[in-house]
Amino acid sequence: MNGSKEGEYVTWWPNGKKQLHYFFKDGEYEGCCREWNEQGTLIKVANYKQGHEEGWQQLWYDNGKIRANYIIKNGRRFGLLGTKNCTNVSDSVFRK
């Protein structure tokens, strides 16, 4: 390991809510990594393989609206990185 990060890494906000939940292998991000804001709302789900994004990547604003939703496959991104074309389907379908 030579001092590199290995295994599960969890940090907490001062209010006791979880802030980060990451995994490392050989000092690189590995697997599903998650981040929450100070209120406890999930704001990031990122998947990594050998330190590189791989698979679904999702980010949200603090209010829960989608910020980015894309997939990385073989080093190429498919999907929407910004909010210009991101539409929250539940907002339009389930609006009263």
Short mmCIF file of N, CA and C in Angstrom, two decimals:
data_model
loop_
_atom_site.label_atom_id
_atom_site.label_comp_id
_atom_site.label_asym_id
_atom_site.label_seq_id
_atom_site.Cartn_x
_atom_site.Cartn_y
_atom_site.Cartn_z
N MET A 1 0.82 -1.20 0.00
CA MET A 1 0.00 0.00 0.00
C MET A 1 0.86 1.26 0.00
N ASN A 2 2.02 1.23 0.61
CA ASN A 2 2.93 2.38 0.60
C ASN A 2 2.27 3.69 1.01
N GLY A 3 1.41 3.66 2.01
CA GLY A 3 0.78 4.89 2.50
C GLY A 3 -0.39 5.39 1.68
N SER A 4 -0.77 4.67 0.63
CA SER A 4 -1.91 5.12 -0.17
C SER A 4 -3.22 4.70 0.50
N LYS A 5 -4.28 5.41 0.16
CA LYS A 5 -5.59 5.11 0.74
C LYS A 5 -6.07 3.75 0.25
N GLU A 6 -6.72 3.03 1.17
CA GLU A 6 -7.22 1.71 0.85
C GLU A 6 -8.50 1.46 1.63
N GLY A 7 -9.53 0.98 0.95
CA GLY A 7 -10.76 0.61 1.63
C GLY A 7 -11.76 1.74 1.72
N GLU A 8 -12.62 1.64 2.72
CA GLU A 8 -13.74 2.56 2.90
C GLU A 8 -13.29 3.85 3.57
N TYR A 9 -13.84 4.97 3.10
CA TYR A 9 -13.52 6.30 3.65
C TYR A 9 -14.83 7.03 3.86
N VAL A 10 -15.13 7.38 5.12
CA VAL A 10 -16.39 8.04 5.45
C VAL A 10 -16.09 9.29 6.26
N THR A 11 -16.73 10.42 5.91
CA THR A 11 -16.61 11.64 6.71
C THR A 11 -18.01 12.12 7.06
N TRP A 12 -18.06 12.93 8.13
CA TRP A 12 -19.34 13.40 8.65
C TRP A 12 -19.32 14.92 8.76
N TRP A 13 -20.47 15.54 8.55
CA TRP A 13 -20.63 16.97 8.78
C TRP A 13 -20.61 17.22 10.29
N PRO A 14 -20.29 18.44 10.74
CA PRO A 14 -20.30 18.75 12.18
C PRO A 14 -21.65 18.45 12.85
N ASN A 15 -22.75 18.48 12.07
CA ASN A 15 -24.07 18.21 12.65
C ASN A 15 -24.37 16.71 12.78
N GLY A 16 -23.41 15.86 12.42
CA GLY A 16 -23.57 14.42 12.57
C GLY A 16 -24.08 13.71 11.34
N LYS A 17 -24.44 14.44 10.30
CA LYS A 17 -24.92 13.81 9.06
C LYS A 17 -23.73 13.41 8.20
N LYS A 18 -23.92 12.33 7.45
CA LYS A 18 -22.85 11.83 6.59
C LYS A 18 -22.54 12.83 5.48
N GLN A 19 -21.26 13.00 5.18
CA GLN A 19 -20.82 13.92 4.14
C GLN A 19 -20.30 13.16 2.92
N LEU A 20 -19.40 12.22 3.14
CA LEU A 20 -18.80 11.45 2.05
C LEU A 20 -18.78 9.97 2.40
N HIS A 21 -18.91 9.14 1.38
CA HIS A 21 -18.73 7.69 1.54
C HIS A 21 -18.04 7.21 0.27
N TYR A 22 -16.72 7.06 0.35
CA TYR A 22 -15.91 6.69 -0.80
C TYR A 22 -15.20 5.37 -0.53
N PHE A 23 -14.75 4.75 -1.59
CA PHE A 23 -13.94 3.54 -1.51
C PHE A 23 -12.67 3.76 -2.32
N PHE A 24 -11.58 3.20 -1.82
CA PHE A 24 -10.29 3.33 -2.48
C PHE A 24 -9.65 1.95 -2.65
N LYS A 25 -8.93 1.81 -3.74
CA LYS A 25 -8.13 0.61 -3.99
C LYS A 25 -6.82 1.09 -4.60
N ASP A 26 -5.72 0.74 -3.96
CA ASP A 26 -4.39 1.18 -4.42
C ASP A 26 -4.31 2.69 -4.55
N GLY A 27 -4.97 3.42 -3.65
CA GLY A 27 -4.91 4.87 -3.65
C GLY A 27 -5.81 5.56 -4.66
N GLU A 28 -6.63 4.79 -5.37
CA GLU A 28 -7.52 5.33 -6.40
C GLU A 28 -8.98 5.10 -6.00
N TYR A 29 -9.87 6.01 -6.45
CA TYR A 29 -11.30 5.78 -6.24
C TYR A 29 -11.69 4.46 -6.88
N GLU A 30 -12.59 3.74 -6.20
CA GLU A 30 -13.04 2.46 -6.73
C GLU A 30 -14.47 2.21 -6.27
N GLY A 31 -15.34 1.84 -7.20
CA GLY A 31 -16.72 1.51 -6.86
C GLY A 31 -17.60 2.74 -6.74
N CYS A 32 -18.68 2.59 -6.00
CA CYS A 32 -19.68 3.65 -5.86
C CYS A 32 -19.30 4.61 -4.74
N CYS A 33 -19.20 5.89 -5.09
CA CYS A 33 -18.86 6.94 -4.13
C CYS A 33 -20.03 7.91 -4.04
N ARG A 34 -20.37 8.32 -2.83
CA ARG A 34 -21.54 9.18 -2.61
C ARG A 34 -21.17 10.38 -1.77
N GLU A 35 -21.90 11.49 -2.02
CA GLU A 35 -21.73 12.71 -1.24
C GLU A 35 -23.10 13.27 -0.88
N TRP A 36 -23.19 13.86 0.32
CA TRP A 36 -24.42 14.48 0.81
C TRP A 36 -24.13 15.92 1.21
N ASN A 37 -25.14 16.77 1.13
CA ASN A 37 -24.97 18.14 1.63
C ASN A 37 -25.17 18.14 3.14
N GLU A 38 -25.02 19.30 3.75
CA GLU A 38 -25.08 19.40 5.21
C GLU A 38 -26.46 19.07 5.78
N GLN A 39 -27.50 19.16 4.93
CA GLN A 39 -28.86 18.83 5.37
C GLN A 39 -29.14 17.33 5.24
N GLY A 40 -28.22 16.58 4.66
CA GLY A 40 -28.40 15.14 4.51
C GLY A 40 -28.97 14.72 3.18
N THR A 41 -29.08 15.65 2.22
CA THR A 41 -29.60 15.34 0.90
C THR A 41 -28.48 14.79 0.02
N LEU A 42 -28.73 13.68 -0.64
CA LEU A 42 -27.76 13.09 -1.55
C LEU A 42 -27.54 14.04 -2.72
N ILE A 43 -26.28 14.41 -2.99
CA ILE A 43 -25.99 15.35 -4.08
C ILE A 43 -25.06 14.76 -5.14
N LYS A 44 -24.48 13.58 -4.88
CA LYS A 44 -23.59 12.99 -5.88
C LYS A 44 -23.52 11.49 -5.70
N VAL A 45 -23.64 10.78 -6.83
CA VAL A 45 -23.36 9.35 -6.89
C VAL A 45 -22.43 9.18 -8.09
N ALA A 46 -21.23 8.72 -7.82
CA ALA A 46 -20.24 8.54 -8.88
C ALA A 46 -19.67 7.14 -8.78
N ASN A 47 -19.48 6.52 -9.91
CA ASN A 47 -18.90 5.18 -9.95
C ASN A 47 -17.53 5.25 -10.60
N TYR A 48 -16.59 4.54 -10.00
CA TYR A 48 -15.20 4.59 -10.45
C TYR A 48 -14.65 3.19 -10.65
N LYS A 49 -13.70 3.11 -11.57
CA LYS A 49 -12.94 1.89 -11.80
C LYS A 49 -11.49 2.31 -11.99
N GLN A 50 -10.63 1.86 -11.11
CA GLN A 50 -9.20 2.19 -11.14
C GLN A 50 -8.97 3.70 -11.21
N GLY A 51 -9.75 4.46 -10.44
CA GLY A 51 -9.55 5.90 -10.34
C GLY A 51 -10.21 6.73 -11.42
N HIS A 52 -10.89 6.09 -12.36
CA HIS A 52 -11.54 6.82 -13.45
C HIS A 52 -13.05 6.60 -13.38
N GLU A 53 -13.81 7.64 -13.76
CA GLU A 53 -15.26 7.49 -13.80
C GLU A 53 -15.62 6.36 -14.75
N GLU A 54 -16.53 5.51 -14.30
CA GLU A 54 -17.00 4.41 -15.13
C GLU A 54 -18.41 4.06 -14.67
N GLY A 55 -19.35 4.03 -15.59
CA GLY A 55 -20.74 3.73 -15.24
C GLY A 55 -21.53 5.00 -14.97
N TRP A 56 -22.64 4.86 -14.24
CA TRP A 56 -23.54 5.99 -13.99
C TRP A 56 -22.90 7.04 -13.09
N GLN A 57 -23.11 8.30 -13.46
CA GLN A 57 -22.66 9.46 -12.69
C GLN A 57 -23.87 10.37 -12.56
N GLN A 58 -24.23 10.72 -11.35
CA GLN A 58 -25.40 11.57 -11.13
C GLN A 58 -25.09 12.63 -10.09
N LEU A 59 -25.52 13.86 -10.37
CA LEU A 59 -25.35 14.97 -9.43
C LEU A 59 -26.66 15.71 -9.30
N TRP A 60 -26.93 16.22 -8.10
CA TRP A 60 -28.15 16.97 -7.82
C TRP A 60 -27.80 18.28 -7.14
N TYR A 61 -28.66 19.27 -7.33
CA TYR A 61 -28.56 20.50 -6.56
C TYR A 61 -29.08 20.23 -5.16
N ASP A 62 -28.82 21.15 -4.24
CA ASP A 62 -29.28 21.00 -2.86
C ASP A 62 -30.80 20.85 -2.76
N ASN A 63 -31.53 21.40 -3.74
CA ASN A 63 -32.99 21.32 -3.71
C ASN A 63 -33.52 20.01 -4.31
N GLY A 64 -32.63 19.11 -4.72
CA GLY A 64 -33.03 17.81 -5.24
C GLY A 64 -33.19 17.75 -6.75
N LYS A 65 -33.11 18.87 -7.42
CA LYS A 65 -33.22 18.88 -8.89
C LYS A 65 -31.93 18.33 -9.50
N ILE A 66 -32.10 17.61 -10.60
CA ILE A 66 -30.96 16.97 -11.26
C ILE A 66 -30.00 18.02 -11.82
N ARG A 67 -28.72 17.81 -11.62
CA ARG A 67 -27.68 18.71 -12.12
C ARG A 67 -26.94 18.06 -13.28
N ALA A 68 -26.70 16.77 -13.20
CA ALA A 68 -26.04 16.02 -14.27
C ALA A 68 -26.45 14.56 -14.15
N ASN A 69 -26.55 13.90 -15.30
CA ASN A 69 -26.96 12.51 -15.34
C ASN A 69 -26.35 11.91 -16.60
N TYR A 70 -25.29 11.15 -16.41
CA TYR A 70 -24.61 10.60 -17.58
C TYR A 70 -23.95 9.28 -17.22
N ILE A 71 -23.51 8.58 -18.24
CA ILE A 71 -22.82 7.31 -18.06
C ILE A 71 -21.48 7.39 -18.78
N ILE A 72 -20.48 6.79 -18.17
CA ILE A 72 -19.17 6.68 -18.80
C ILE A 72 -18.98 5.22 -19.17
N LYS A 73 -18.74 4.98 -20.45
CA LYS A 73 -18.52 3.62 -20.92
C LYS A 73 -17.29 3.61 -21.80
N ASN A 74 -16.31 2.83 -21.40
CA ASN A 74 -15.04 2.75 -22.13
C ASN A 74 -14.43 4.13 -22.33
N GLY A 75 -14.50 4.97 -21.30
CA GLY A 75 -13.89 6.29 -21.36
C GLY A 75 -14.68 7.35 -22.09
N ARG A 76 -15.85 7.01 -22.61
CA ARG A 76 -16.69 7.98 -23.33
C ARG A 76 -17.93 8.31 -22.53
N ARG A 77 -18.32 9.59 -22.56
CA ARG A 77 -19.49 10.04 -21.81
C ARG A 77 -20.73 10.03 -22.70
N PHE A 78 -21.81 9.50 -22.15
CA PHE A 78 -23.10 9.50 -22.82
C PHE A 78 -24.11 10.08 -21.84
N GLY A 79 -24.85 11.07 -22.27
CA GLY A 79 -25.85 11.68 -21.40
C GLY A 79 -25.63 13.16 -21.27
N LEU A 80 -26.21 13.74 -20.24
CA LEU A 80 -26.23 15.19 -20.08
C LEU A 80 -25.40 15.61 -18.88
N LEU A 81 -24.44 16.51 -19.14
CA LEU A 81 -23.56 16.96 -18.08
C LEU A 81 -24.10 18.20 -17.39
N GLY A 82 -24.85 19.02 -18.08
CA GLY A 82 -25.39 20.23 -17.49
C GLY A 82 -26.88 20.15 -17.32
N THR A 83 -27.49 21.25 -16.94
CA THR A 83 -28.93 21.24 -16.70
C THR A 83 -29.74 21.76 -17.88
N LYS A 84 -29.09 22.26 -18.90
CA LYS A 84 -29.82 22.86 -20.01
C LYS A 84 -30.87 21.90 -20.58
N ASN A 85 -30.48 20.65 -20.76
CA ASN A 85 -31.41 19.68 -21.33
C ASN A 85 -31.88 18.64 -20.34
N CYS A 86 -31.53 18.79 -19.08
CA CYS A 86 -31.99 17.84 -18.05
C CYS A 86 -33.39 18.24 -17.60
N THR A 87 -34.31 17.34 -17.74
CA THR A 87 -35.67 17.59 -17.31
C THR A 87 -36.04 16.57 -16.25
N ASN A 88 -36.56 17.04 -15.17
CA ASN A 88 -37.04 16.16 -14.12
C ASN A 88 -38.42 15.71 -14.54
N VAL A 89 -38.53 14.47 -15.00
CA VAL A 89 -39.78 13.94 -15.52
C VAL A 89 -40.88 13.99 -14.46
N SER A 90 -40.54 13.72 -13.23
CA SER A 90 -41.57 13.71 -12.19
C SER A 90 -42.20 15.08 -12.01
N ASP A 91 -41.45 16.16 -12.27
CA ASP A 91 -42.02 17.51 -12.17
C ASP A 91 -43.14 17.72 -13.18
N SER A 92 -42.96 17.21 -14.40
CA SER A 92 -43.97 17.45 -15.43
C SER A 92 -45.08 16.41 -15.40
N VAL A 93 -44.80 15.19 -15.00
CA VAL A 93 -45.79 14.12 -15.02
C VAL A 93 -46.69 14.16 -13.79
N PHE A 94 -46.11 14.45 -12.62
CA PHE A 94 -46.87 14.36 -11.38
C PHE A 94 -47.28 15.71 -10.81
N ARG A 95 -47.14 16.75 -11.59
CA ARG A 95 -47.51 18.09 -11.12
C ARG A 95 -49.02 18.15 -10.92
N LYS A 96 -49.44 18.76 -9.81
CA LYS A 96 -50.88 18.87 -9.53
C LYS A 96 -51.47 20.08 -10.19
#
